[in-house]
mmCIF file of C-alpha atoms in Angstrom:
data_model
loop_
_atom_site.group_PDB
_atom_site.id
_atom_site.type_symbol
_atom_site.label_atom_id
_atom_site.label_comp_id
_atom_site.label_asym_id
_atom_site.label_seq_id
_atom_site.Cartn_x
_atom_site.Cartn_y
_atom_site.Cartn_z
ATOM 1 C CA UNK A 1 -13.747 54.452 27.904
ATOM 2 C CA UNK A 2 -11.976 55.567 24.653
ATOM 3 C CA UNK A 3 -11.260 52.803 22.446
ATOM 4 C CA UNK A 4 -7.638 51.018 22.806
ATOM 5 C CA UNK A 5 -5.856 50.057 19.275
ATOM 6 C CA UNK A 6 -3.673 47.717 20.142
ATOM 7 C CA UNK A 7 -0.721 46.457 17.890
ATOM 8 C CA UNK A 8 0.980 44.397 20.023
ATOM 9 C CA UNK A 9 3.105 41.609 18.859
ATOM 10 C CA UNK A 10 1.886 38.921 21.625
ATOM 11 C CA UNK A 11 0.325 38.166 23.976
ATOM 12 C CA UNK A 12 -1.899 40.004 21.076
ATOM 13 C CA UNK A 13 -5.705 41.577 20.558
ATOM 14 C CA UNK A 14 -8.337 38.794 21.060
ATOM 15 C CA UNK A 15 -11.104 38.977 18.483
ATOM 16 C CA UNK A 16 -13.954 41.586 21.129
ATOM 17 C CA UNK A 17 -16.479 38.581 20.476
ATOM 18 C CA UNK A 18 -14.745 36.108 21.813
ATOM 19 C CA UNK A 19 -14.169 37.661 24.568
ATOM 20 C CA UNK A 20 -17.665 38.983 25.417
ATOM 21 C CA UNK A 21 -18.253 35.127 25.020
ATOM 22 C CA UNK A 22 -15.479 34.358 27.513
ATOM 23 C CA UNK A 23 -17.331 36.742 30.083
ATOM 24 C CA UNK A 24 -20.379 35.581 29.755
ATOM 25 C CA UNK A 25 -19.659 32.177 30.182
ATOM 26 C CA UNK A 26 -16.795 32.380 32.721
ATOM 27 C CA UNK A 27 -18.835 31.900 36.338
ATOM 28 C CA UNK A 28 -20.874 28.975 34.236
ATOM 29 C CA UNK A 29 -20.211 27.318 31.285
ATOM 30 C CA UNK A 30 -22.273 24.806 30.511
ATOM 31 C CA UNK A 31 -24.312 25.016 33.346
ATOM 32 C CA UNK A 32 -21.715 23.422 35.201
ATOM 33 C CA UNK A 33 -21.233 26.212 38.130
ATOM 34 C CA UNK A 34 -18.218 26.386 37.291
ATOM 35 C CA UNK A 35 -15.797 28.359 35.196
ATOM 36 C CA UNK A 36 -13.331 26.278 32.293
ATOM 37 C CA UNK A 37 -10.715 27.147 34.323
ATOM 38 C CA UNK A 38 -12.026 24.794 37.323
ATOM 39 C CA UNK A 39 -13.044 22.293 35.123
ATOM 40 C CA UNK A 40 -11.419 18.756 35.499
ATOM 41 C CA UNK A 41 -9.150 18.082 32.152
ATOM 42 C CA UNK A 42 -10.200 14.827 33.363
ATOM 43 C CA UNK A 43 -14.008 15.178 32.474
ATOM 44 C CA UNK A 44 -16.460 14.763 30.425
ATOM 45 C CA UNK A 45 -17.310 18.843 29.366
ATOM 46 C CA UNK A 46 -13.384 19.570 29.430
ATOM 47 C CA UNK A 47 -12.673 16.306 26.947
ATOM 48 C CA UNK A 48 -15.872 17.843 24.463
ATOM 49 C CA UNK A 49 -14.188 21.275 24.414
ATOM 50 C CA UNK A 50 -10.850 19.664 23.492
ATOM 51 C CA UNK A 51 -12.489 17.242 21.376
ATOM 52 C CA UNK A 52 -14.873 20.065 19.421
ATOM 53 C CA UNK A 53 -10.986 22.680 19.262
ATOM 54 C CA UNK A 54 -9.588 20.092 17.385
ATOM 55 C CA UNK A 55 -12.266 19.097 14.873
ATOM 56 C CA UNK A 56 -12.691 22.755 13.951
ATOM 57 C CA UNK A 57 -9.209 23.097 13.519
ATOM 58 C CA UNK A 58 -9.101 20.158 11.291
ATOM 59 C CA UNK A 59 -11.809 21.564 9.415
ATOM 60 C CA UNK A 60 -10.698 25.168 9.284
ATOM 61 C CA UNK A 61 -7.024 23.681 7.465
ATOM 62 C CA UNK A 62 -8.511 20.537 5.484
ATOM 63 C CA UNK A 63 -6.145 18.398 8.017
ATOM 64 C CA UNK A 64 -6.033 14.848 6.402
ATOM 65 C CA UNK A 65 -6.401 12.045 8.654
ATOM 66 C CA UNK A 66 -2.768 11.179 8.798
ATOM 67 C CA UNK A 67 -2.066 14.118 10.943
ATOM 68 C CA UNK A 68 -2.055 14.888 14.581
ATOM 69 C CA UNK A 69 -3.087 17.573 16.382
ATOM 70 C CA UNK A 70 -1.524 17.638 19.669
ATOM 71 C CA UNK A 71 -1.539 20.784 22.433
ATOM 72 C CA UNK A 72 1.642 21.377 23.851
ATOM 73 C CA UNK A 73 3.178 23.822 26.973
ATOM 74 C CA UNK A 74 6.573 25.822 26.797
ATOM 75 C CA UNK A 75 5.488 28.231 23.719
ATOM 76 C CA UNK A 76 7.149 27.949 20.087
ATOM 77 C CA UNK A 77 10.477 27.941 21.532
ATOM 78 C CA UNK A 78 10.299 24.747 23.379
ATOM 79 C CA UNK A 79 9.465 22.954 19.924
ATOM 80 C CA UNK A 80 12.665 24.471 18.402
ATOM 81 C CA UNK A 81 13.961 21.723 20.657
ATOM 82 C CA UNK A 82 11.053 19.070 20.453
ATOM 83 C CA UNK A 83 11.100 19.237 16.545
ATOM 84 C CA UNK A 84 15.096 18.351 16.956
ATOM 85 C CA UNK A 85 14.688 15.270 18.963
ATOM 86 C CA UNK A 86 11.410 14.000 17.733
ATOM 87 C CA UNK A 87 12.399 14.194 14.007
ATOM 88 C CA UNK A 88 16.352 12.827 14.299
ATOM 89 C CA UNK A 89 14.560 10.044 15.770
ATOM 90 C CA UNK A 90 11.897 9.262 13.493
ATOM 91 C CA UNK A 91 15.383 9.696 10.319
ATOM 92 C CA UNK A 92 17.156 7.527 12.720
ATOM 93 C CA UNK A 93 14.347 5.132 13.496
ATOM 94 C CA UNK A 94 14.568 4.706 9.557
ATOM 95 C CA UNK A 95 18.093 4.449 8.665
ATOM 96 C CA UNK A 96 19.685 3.593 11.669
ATOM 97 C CA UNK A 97 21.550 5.803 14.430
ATOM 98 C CA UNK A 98 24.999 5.205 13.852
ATOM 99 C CA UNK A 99 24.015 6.933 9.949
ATOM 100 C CA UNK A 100 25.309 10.590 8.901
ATOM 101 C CA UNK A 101 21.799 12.900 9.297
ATOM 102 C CA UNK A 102 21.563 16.457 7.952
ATOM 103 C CA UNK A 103 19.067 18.912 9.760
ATOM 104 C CA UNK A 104 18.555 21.717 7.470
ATOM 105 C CA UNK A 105 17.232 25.920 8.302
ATOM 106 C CA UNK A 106 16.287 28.539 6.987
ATOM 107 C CA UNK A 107 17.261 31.733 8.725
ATOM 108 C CA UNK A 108 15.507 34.283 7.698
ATOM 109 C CA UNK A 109 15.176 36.151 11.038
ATOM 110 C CA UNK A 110 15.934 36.250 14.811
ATOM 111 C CA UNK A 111 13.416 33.070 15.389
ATOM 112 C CA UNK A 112 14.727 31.343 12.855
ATOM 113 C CA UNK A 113 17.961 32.013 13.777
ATOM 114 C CA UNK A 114 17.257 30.782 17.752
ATOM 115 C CA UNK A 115 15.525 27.703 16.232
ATOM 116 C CA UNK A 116 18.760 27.050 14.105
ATOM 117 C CA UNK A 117 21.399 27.806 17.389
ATOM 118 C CA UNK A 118 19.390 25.286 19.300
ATOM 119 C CA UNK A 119 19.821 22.536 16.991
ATOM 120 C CA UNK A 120 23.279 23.365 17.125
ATOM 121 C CA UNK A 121 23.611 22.900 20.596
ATOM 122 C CA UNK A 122 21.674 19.581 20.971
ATOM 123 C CA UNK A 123 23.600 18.315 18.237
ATOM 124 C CA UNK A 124 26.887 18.986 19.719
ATOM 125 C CA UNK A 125 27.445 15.766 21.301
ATOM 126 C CA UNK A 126 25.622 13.590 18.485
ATOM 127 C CA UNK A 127 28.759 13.073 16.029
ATOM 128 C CA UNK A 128 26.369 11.746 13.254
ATOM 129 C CA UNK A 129 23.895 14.740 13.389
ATOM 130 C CA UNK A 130 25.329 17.809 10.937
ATOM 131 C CA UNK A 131 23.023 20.859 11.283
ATOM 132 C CA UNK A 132 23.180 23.174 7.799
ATOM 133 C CA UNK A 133 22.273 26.886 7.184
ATOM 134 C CA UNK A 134 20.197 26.283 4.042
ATOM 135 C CA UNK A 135 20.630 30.082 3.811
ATOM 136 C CA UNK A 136 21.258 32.876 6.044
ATOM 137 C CA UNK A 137 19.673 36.648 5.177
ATOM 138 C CA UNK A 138 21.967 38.374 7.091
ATOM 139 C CA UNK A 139 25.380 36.588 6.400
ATOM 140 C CA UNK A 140 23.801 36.855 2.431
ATOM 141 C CA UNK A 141 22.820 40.410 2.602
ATOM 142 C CA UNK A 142 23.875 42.225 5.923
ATOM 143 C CA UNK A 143 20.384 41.939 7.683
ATOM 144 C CA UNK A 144 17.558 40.153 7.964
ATOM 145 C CA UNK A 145 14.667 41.938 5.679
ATOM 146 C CA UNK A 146 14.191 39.154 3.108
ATOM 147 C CA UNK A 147 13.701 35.452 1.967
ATOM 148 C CA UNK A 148 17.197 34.303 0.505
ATOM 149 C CA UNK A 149 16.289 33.789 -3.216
ATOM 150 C CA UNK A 150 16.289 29.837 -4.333
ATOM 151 C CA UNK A 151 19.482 30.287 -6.199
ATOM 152 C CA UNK A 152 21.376 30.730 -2.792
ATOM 153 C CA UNK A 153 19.542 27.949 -1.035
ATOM 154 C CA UNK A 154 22.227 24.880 0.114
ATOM 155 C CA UNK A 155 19.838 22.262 0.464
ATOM 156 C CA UNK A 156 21.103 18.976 2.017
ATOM 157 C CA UNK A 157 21.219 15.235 0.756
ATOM 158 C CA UNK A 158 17.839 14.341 0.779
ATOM 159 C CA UNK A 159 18.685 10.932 1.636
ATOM 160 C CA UNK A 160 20.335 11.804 4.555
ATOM 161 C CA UNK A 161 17.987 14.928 5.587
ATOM 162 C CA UNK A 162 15.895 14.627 8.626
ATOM 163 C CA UNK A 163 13.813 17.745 8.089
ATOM 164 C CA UNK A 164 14.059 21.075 6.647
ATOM 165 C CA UNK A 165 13.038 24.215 9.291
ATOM 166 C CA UNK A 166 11.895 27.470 8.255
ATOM 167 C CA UNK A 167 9.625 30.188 10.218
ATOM 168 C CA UNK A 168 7.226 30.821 8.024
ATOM 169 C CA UNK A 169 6.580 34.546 9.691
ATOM 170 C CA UNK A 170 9.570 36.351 11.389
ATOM 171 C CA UNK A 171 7.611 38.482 13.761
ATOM 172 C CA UNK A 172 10.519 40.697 15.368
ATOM 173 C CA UNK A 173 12.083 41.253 11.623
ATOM 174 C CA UNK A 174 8.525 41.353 9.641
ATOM 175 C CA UNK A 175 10.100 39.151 7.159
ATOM 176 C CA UNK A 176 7.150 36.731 5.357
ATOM 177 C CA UNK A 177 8.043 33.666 2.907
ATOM 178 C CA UNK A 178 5.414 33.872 -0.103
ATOM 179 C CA UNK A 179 5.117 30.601 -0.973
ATOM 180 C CA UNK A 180 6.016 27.164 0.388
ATOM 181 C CA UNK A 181 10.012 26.639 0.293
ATOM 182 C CA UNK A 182 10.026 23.772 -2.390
ATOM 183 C CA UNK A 183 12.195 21.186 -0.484
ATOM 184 C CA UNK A 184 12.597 17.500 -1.924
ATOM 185 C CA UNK A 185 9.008 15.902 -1.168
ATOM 186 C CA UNK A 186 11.101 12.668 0.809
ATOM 187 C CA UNK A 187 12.308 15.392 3.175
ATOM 188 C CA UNK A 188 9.860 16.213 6.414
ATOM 189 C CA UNK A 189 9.192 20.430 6.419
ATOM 190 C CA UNK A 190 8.517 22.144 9.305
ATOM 191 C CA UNK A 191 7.562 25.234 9.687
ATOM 192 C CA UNK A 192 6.846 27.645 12.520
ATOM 193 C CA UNK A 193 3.621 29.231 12.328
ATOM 194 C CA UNK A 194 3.466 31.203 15.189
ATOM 195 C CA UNK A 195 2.730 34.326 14.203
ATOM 196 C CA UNK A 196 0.499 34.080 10.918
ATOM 197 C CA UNK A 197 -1.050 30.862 12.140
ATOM 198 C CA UNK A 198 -4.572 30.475 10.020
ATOM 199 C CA UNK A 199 -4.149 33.886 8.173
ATOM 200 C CA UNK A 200 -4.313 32.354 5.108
ATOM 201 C CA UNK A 201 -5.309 29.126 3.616
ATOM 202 C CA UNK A 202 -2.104 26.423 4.006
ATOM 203 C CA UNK A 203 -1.896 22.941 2.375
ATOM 204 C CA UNK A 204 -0.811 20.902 5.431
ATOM 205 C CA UNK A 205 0.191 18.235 3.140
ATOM 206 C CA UNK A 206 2.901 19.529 2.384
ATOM 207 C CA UNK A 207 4.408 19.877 5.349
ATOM 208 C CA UNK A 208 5.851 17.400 8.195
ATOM 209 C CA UNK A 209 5.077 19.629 11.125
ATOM 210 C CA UNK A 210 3.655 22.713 11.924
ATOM 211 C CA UNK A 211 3.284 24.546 14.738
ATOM 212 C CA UNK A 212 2.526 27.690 16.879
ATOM 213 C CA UNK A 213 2.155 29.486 19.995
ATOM 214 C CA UNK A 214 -1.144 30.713 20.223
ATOM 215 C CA UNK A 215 -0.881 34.010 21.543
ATOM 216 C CA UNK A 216 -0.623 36.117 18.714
ATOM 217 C CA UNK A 217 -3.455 34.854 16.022
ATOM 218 C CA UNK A 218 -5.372 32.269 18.286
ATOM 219 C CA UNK A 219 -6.065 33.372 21.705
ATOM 220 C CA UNK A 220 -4.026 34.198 24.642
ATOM 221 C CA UNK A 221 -0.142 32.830 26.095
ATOM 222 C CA UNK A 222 0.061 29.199 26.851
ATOM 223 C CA UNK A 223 -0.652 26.373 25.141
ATOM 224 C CA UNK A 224 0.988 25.808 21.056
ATOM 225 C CA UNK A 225 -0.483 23.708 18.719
ATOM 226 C CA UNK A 226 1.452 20.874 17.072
ATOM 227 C CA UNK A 227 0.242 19.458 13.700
ATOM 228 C CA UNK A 228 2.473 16.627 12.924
ATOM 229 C CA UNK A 229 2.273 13.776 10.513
ATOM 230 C CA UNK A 230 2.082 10.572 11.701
ATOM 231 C CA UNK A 231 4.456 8.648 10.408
ATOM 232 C CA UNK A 232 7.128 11.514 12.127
ATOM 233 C CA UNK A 233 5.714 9.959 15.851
ATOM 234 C CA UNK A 234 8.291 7.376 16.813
ATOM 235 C CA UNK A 235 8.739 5.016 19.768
ATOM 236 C CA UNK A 236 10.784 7.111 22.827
ATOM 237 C CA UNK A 237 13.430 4.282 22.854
ATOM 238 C CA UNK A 238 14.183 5.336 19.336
ATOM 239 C CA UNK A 239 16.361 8.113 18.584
ATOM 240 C CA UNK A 240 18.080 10.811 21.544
ATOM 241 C CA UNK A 241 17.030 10.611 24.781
ATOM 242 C CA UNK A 242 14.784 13.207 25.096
ATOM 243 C CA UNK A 243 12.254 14.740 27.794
ATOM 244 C CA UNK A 244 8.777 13.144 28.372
ATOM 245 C CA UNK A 245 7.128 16.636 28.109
ATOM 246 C CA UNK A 246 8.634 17.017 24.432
ATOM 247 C CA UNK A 247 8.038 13.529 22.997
ATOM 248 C CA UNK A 248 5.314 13.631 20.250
ATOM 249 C CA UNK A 249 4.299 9.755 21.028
ATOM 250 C CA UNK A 250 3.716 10.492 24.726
ATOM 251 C CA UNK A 251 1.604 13.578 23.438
ATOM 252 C CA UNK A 252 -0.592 11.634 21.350
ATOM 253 C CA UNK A 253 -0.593 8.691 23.775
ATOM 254 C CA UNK A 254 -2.028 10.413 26.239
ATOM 255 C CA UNK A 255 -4.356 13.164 24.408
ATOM 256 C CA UNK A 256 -2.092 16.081 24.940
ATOM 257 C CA UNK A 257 -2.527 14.974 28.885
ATOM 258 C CA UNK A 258 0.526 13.695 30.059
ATOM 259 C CA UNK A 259 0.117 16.161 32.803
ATOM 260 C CA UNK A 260 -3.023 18.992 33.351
ATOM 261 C CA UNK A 261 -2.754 20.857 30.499
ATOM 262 C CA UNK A 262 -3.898 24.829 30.054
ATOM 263 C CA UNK A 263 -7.327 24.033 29.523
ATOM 264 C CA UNK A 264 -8.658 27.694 29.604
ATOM 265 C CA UNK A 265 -5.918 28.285 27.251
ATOM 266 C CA UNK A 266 -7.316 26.006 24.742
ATOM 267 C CA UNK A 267 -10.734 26.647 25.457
ATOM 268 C CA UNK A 268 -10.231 30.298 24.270
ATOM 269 C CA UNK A 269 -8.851 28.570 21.009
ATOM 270 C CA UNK A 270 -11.567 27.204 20.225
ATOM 271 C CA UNK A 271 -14.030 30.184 20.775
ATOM 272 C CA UNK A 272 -11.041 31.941 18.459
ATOM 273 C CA UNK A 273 -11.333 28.790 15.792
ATOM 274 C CA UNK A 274 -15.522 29.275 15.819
ATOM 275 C CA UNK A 275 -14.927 33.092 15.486
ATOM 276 C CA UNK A 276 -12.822 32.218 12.456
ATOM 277 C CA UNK A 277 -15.335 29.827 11.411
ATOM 278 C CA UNK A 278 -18.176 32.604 10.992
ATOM 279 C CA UNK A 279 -16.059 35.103 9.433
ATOM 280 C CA UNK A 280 -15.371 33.194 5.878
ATOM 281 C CA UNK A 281 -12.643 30.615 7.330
ATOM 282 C CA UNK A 282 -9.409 30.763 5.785
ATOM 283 C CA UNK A 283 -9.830 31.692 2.504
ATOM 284 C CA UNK A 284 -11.979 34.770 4.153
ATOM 285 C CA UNK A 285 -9.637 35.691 6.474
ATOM 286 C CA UNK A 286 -6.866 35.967 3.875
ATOM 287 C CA UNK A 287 -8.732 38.926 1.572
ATOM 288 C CA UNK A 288 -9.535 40.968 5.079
ATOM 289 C CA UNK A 289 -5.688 40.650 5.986
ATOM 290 C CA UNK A 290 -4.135 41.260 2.223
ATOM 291 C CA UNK A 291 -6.491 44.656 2.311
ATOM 292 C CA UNK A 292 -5.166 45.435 5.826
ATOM 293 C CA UNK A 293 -1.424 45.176 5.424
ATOM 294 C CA UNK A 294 -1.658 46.542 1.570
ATOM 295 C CA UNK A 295 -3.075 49.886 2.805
ATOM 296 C CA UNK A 296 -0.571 49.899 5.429
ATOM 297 C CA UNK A 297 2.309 49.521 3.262
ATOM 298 C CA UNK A 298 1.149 51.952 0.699
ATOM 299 C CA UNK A 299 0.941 54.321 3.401
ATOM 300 C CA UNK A 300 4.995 53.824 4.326
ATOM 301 C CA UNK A 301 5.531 53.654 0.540
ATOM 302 C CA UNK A 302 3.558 57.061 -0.745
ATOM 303 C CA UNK A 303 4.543 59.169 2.590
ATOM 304 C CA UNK A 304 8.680 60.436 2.983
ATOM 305 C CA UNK A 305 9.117 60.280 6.414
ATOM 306 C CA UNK A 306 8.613 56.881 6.645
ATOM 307 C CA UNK A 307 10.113 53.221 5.107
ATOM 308 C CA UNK A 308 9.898 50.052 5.189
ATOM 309 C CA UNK A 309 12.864 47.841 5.855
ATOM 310 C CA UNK A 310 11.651 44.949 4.578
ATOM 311 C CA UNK A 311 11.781 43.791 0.411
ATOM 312 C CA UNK A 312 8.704 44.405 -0.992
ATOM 313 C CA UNK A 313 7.902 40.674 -1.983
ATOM 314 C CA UNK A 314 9.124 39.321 1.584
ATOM 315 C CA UNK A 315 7.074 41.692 3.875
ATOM 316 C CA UNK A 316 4.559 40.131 6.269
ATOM 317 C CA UNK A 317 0.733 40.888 6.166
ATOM 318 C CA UNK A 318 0.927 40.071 9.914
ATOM 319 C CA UNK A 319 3.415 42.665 11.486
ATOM 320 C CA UNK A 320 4.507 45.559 9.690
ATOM 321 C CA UNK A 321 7.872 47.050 10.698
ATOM 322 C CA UNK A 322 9.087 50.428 9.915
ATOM 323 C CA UNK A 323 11.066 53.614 10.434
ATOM 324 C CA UNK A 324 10.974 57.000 10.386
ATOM 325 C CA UNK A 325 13.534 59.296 8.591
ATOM 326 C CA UNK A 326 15.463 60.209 12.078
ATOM 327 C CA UNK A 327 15.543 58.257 15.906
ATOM 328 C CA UNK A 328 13.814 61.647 16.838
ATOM 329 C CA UNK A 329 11.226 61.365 14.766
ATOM 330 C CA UNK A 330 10.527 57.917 15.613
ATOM 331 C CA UNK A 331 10.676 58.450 19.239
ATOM 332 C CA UNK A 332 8.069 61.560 18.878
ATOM 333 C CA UNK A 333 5.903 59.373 16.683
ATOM 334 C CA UNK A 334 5.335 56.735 19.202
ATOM 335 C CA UNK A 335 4.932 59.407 21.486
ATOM 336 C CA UNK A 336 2.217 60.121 19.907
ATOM 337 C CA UNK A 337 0.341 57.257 19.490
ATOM 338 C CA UNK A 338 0.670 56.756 22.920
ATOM 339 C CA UNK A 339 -0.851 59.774 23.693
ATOM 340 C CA UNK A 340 -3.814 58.361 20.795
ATOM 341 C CA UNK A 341 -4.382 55.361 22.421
ATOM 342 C CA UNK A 342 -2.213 53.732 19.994
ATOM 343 C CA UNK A 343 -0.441 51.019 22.374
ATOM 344 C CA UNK A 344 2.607 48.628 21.873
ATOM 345 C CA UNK A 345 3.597 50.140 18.565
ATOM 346 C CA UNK A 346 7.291 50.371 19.251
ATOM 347 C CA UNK A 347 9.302 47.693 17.477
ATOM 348 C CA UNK A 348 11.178 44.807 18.934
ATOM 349 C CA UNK A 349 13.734 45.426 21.623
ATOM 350 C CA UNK A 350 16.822 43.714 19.202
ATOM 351 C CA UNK A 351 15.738 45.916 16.562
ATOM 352 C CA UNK A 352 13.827 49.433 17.730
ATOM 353 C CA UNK A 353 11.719 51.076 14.861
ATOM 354 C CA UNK A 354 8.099 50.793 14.975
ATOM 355 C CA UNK A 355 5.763 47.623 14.316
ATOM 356 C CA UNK A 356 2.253 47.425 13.912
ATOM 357 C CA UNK A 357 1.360 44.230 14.339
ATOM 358 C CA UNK A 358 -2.443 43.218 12.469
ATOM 359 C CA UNK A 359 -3.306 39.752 13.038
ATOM 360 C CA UNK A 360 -6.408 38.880 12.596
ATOM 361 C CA UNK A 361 -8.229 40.409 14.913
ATOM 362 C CA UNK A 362 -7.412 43.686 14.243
ATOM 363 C CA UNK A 363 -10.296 45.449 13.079
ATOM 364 C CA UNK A 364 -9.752 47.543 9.675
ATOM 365 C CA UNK A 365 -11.021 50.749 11.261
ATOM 366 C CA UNK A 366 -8.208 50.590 13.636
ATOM 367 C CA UNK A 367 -5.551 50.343 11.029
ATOM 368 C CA UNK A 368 -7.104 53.545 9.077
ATOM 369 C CA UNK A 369 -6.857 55.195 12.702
ATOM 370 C CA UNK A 370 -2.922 54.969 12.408
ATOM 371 C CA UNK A 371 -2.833 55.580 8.583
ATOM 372 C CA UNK A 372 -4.921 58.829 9.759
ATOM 373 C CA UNK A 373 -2.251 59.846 12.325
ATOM 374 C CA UNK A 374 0.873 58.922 10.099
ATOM 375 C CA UNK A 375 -0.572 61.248 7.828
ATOM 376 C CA UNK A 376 -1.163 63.832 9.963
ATOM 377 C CA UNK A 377 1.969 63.229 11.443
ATOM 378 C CA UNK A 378 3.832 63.656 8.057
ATOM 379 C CA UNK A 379 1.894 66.600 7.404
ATOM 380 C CA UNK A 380 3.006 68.366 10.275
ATOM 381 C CA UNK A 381 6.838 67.413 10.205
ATOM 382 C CA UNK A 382 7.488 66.970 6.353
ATOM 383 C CA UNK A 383 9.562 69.533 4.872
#
């Protein structure tokens, strides 16, 4: 069979590895005679693969020891709620519920943007909750294809602030913060991770929570990983009433099983986590993914027919968004790579253009394959 390359956003390409591992070991594992997925969460070889996903995850991001690591249902989404009521009640366990909070975003994209419209609606009948656009890219600029720069930033009290949000990755939009938003150190920041999720070395200290649906950098649809400080995990008869299934303390209570949780799901994670492991970790990872994405770009930047809508110090190493000179052009260049085996290269519904989307399982040969046919491409259409 000819080769696939396959730059889809998510569900994404699985490092080939793991999944030769996967398919060996999917009749038996363990010499159980049975496959993960009819494994008990219950027992004794499902708790050690759980068990053995975490510690490498700890290991892989230096997680100190006043973190948990919880594994949650419902994709990155569902936290844009769960972050709202677990973290108004850990600010209200501490200064009291009938107190003025602030919950602050960053909207730097269409995730952002959901994550921020949510909190608007929860908060709607909570007269003491105020939620603040710390900046907004498009209302700023006209679109979303940067990070606001920290002169424009409308940061909240910090006394009164129960957390400041920001999506670290805008996958639809391609947009990439830098650097850590610096944000008062008393304030909680959370940031959603979902998309360039261990790409690149991350202090977790410095964060409240992160998370991120697995299904673009870790393995396949279904389970998101919660990283969340301690001291954030409050009593459920503190704060909102909120849902069992999005309560952090009856998470942790019960080992991420309040009910049967997607245990192949994680299992692949941690296959993923090992692969990651062997290849360098983090800080290995990161060089492999700067050299993908910086040949990419310089391939939209040196040929005519195509550009980048994205600032040049806000564009993500994870998916790589881009036009061509004319819709018919665009449409005949996807065309194209279908026709080269070059699937799932047409950009985001909202947005149209093309996206290539390189996590870290792309190989490098596969993104010279497409620098090969935008070449030839521009060769045979430039004027």
């Amino acid at each position: 069979m000819e080769p696939v390359y396959n730059f889809g956003a998510g569900p994404a390409k699985i490092p080939e590895s793991v999944l030769k591992r996967a398919q060996v070991e999917l009749l038996n594992y363990g010499n159980t005679g049975m496959s993960v997925m009819e494994l008990s969460h219950r027992s004794k070889t499902f708790g050690e693969i759980l068990a053995r996903t975490k510690s490498n995850l700890r290991n892989l991001l230096d997680i100190p020891d006043n973190y948990e690591i919880l594994f949650m249902q419902g994709g990155a989404t569902t936290q844009f709620s769960a972050i709202f009521y677990n973290l108004v009640a850990a600010k209200q366990a501490a200064i009291g519920e009938d107190k003025d909070i602030a919950v602050d975003y960053f909207v730097t994209g269409s995730w952002s943007n959901k994550a921020c419209q949510e909190a608007e609606r929860l908060s709607q009948d909570m007269p003491h909750v105020r939620v603040n656009r710390v900046a907004d890219a498009k209302k700023l600029t006209g679109k979303y294809g940067q990070v606001p720069a920290q002169d424009t930033w409308q940061l909240s009290d910090p006394e009164q602030t129960a957390y400041v949000y920001y999506c670290d990755n805008e996958t639809v939009h391609g947009v990439e913060f830098a650097n850590v938003p610096e944000v008062d150190p008393r304030v909680p920041l959370v940031a959603d991770m979902s998309s360039n999720f261990l790409s690149r070395p991350v202090d977790v200290k410095k964060f409240g929570v992160i998370y991120g649906g697995a299904q673009k950098n870790l393995g396949p649809a279904g389970v998101t990983l919660v990283i969340v400080r301690k001291d954030l995990v409050v009593d459920l008869k503190k704060g909102p009433l909120r849902p069992l299934m999005l309560d952090y303390q009856t998470m942790l209570d019960n080992d991420s099983m309040y009910n049967t949780p997607p245990t192949f799901a994680i299992y692949m994670v941690g296959l993923t986590l090992e692969w990651l492991l062997e290849h360098g970790g983090l800080t290995g990872i990161q060089v492999v993914n700067a050299r993908k994405s910086g040949k990419l770009y310089d391939a939209i930047d040196r040929l005519s027919l195509f550009k980048s809508p994205v600032q040049p110090d806000s564009r993500s190493k994870m998916n790589v968004v881009f036009n061509l000179t004319t819709p018919e052009l665009e449409k005949e260049f996807l065309k194209g790579g279908e026709e080269r085996n070059m699937v799932q290269l047409k950009g985001h519904r909202s947005v149209g253009g093309v996206r290539a989307s390189i996590y870290n399982a792309m190989p490098e040969e596969h993104i010279d394959k497409l620098i090969e046919y935008m070449e030839e491409f521009q060769n045979q259409h430039a004027a």
